[in-house]
mmCIF file of C-alpha atoms in Angstrom:
data_model
loop_
_atom_site.group_PDB
_atom_site.id
_atom_site.type_symbol
_atom_site.label_atom_id
_atom_site.label_comp_id
_atom_site.label_asym_id
_atom_site.label_seq_id
_atom_site.Cartn_x
_atom_site.Cartn_y
_atom_site.Cartn_z
ATOM 1 C CA MET A 212 95.475 106.813 87.207
ATOM 2 C CA GLY A 213 96.781 110.574 86.776
ATOM 3 C CA SER A 214 99.093 111.790 89.560
ATOM 4 C CA LEU A 215 101.614 110.003 91.055
ATOM 5 C CA PHE A 216 102.722 112.920 93.707
ATOM 6 C CA GLY A 217 99.986 112.949 96.084
ATOM 7 C CA MET A 218 100.652 108.861 96.715
ATOM 8 C CA THR A 219 101.875 107.466 99.164
ATOM 9 C CA ARG A 220 105.537 105.009 99.369
ATOM 10 C CA GLU A 221 102.998 102.010 99.315
ATOM 11 C CA GLU A 222 100.776 103.179 96.541
ATOM 12 C CA LEU A 223 104.431 103.197 94.643
ATOM 13 C CA ALA A 224 105.723 100.248 95.782
ATOM 14 C CA TRP A 225 102.116 98.929 94.296
ATOM 15 C CA LEU A 226 102.524 100.939 90.881
ATOM 16 C CA MET A 227 106.472 99.447 90.830
ATOM 17 C CA GLU A 228 104.611 96.327 91.563
ATOM 18 C CA ASP A 229 102.132 96.548 89.238
ATOM 19 C CA LEU A 230 104.684 97.823 86.013
ATOM 20 C CA GLY A 231 107.006 94.671 86.789
ATOM 21 C CA GLN A 232 109.567 96.251 88.878
ATOM 22 C CA PRO A 233 112.027 96.222 92.131
ATOM 23 C CA LYS A 234 110.583 97.554 95.090
ATOM 24 C CA TYR A 235 113.531 100.004 95.150
ATOM 25 C CA ARG A 236 112.745 101.782 91.268
ATOM 26 C CA ALA A 237 108.806 102.188 94.633
ATOM 27 C CA VAL A 238 112.323 104.530 96.638
ATOM 28 C CA GLN A 239 113.730 105.813 94.015
ATOM 29 C CA LEU A 240 110.498 107.008 92.562
ATOM 30 C CA GLY A 241 109.226 109.071 96.024
ATOM 31 C CA ASP A 242 112.706 111.009 96.299
ATOM 32 C CA ALA A 243 112.014 112.136 93.118
ATOM 33 C CA LEU A 244 109.026 113.245 93.594
ATOM 34 C CA TYR A 245 109.260 113.836 96.697
ATOM 35 C CA LYS A 246 113.016 115.227 97.714
ATOM 36 C CA GLN A 247 114.201 116.188 94.340
ATOM 37 C CA ARG A 248 110.663 117.865 93.339
ATOM 38 C CA VAL A 249 111.286 116.777 89.374
ATOM 39 C CA GLY A 250 108.470 118.514 87.468
ATOM 40 C CA SER A 251 107.775 115.735 85.018
ATOM 41 C CA LEU A 252 108.497 112.187 84.741
ATOM 42 C CA ALA A 253 111.389 112.843 81.044
ATOM 43 C CA GLU A 254 112.976 114.520 84.547
ATOM 44 C CA ILE A 255 113.159 111.421 87.089
ATOM 45 C CA THR A 256 116.441 109.775 85.522
ATOM 46 C CA THR A 257 117.384 107.662 88.300
ATOM 47 C CA LEU A 258 114.463 105.784 86.697
ATOM 48 C CA PRO A 259 114.899 104.067 83.492
ATOM 49 C CA VAL A 260 112.979 105.588 80.476
ATOM 50 C CA GLY A 261 110.882 102.325 79.437
ATOM 51 C CA LEU A 262 109.911 102.275 82.672
ATOM 52 C CA ARG A 263 109.145 106.238 82.730
ATOM 53 C CA GLU A 264 107.240 105.906 78.705
ATOM 54 C CA ALA A 265 104.951 102.737 80.574
ATOM 55 C CA MET A 266 104.403 105.407 83.004
ATOM 56 C CA ALA A 267 102.643 107.565 81.201
ATOM 57 C CA ALA A 268 101.242 105.450 78.709
ATOM 58 C CA LYS A 269 98.791 104.194 81.245
ATOM 59 C CA GLY A 270 98.349 107.983 82.295
ATOM 60 C CA TYR A 271 100.867 108.699 84.878
ATOM 61 C CA GLY A 272 101.802 112.419 85.410
ATOM 62 C CA VAL A 273 104.511 114.684 88.335
ATOM 63 C CA GLY A 274 101.567 116.047 88.867
ATOM 64 C CA LEU A 275 102.967 119.105 90.975
ATOM 65 C CA PRO A 276 99.882 121.356 91.816
ATOM 66 C CA GLU A 277 100.016 124.215 89.652
ATOM 67 C CA ILE A 278 99.864 127.320 91.795
ATOM 68 C CA VAL A 279 97.251 130.103 90.884
ATOM 69 C CA GLN A 280 97.879 133.062 93.460
ATOM 70 C CA ALA A 281 100.330 134.260 95.404
ATOM 71 C CA ALA A 282 100.606 136.402 98.279
ATOM 72 C CA LYS A 283 102.602 139.050 99.698
ATOM 73 C CA SER A 284 102.615 139.963 103.064
ATOM 74 C CA ALA A 285 101.726 143.813 103.313
ATOM 75 C CA ASP A 286 104.893 144.301 105.669
ATOM 76 C CA ARG A 287 107.643 142.932 103.631
#
């Protein structure tokens, strides 16, 4: 279980299949992760609440990487 961010569309499809969901849910999830850049499962409003809760119960989360340090160019 763990981070959804970084999973391929195929892996997302397997996850949705494992949760008994139709294949189009993997597309919705992928769009939310990689196009909308959601920060939490709660923000993925294209997925039913029950599905988001089931994913959280299995230990899945968005898992965006944390910015530890930002650097600015000296010429700016």
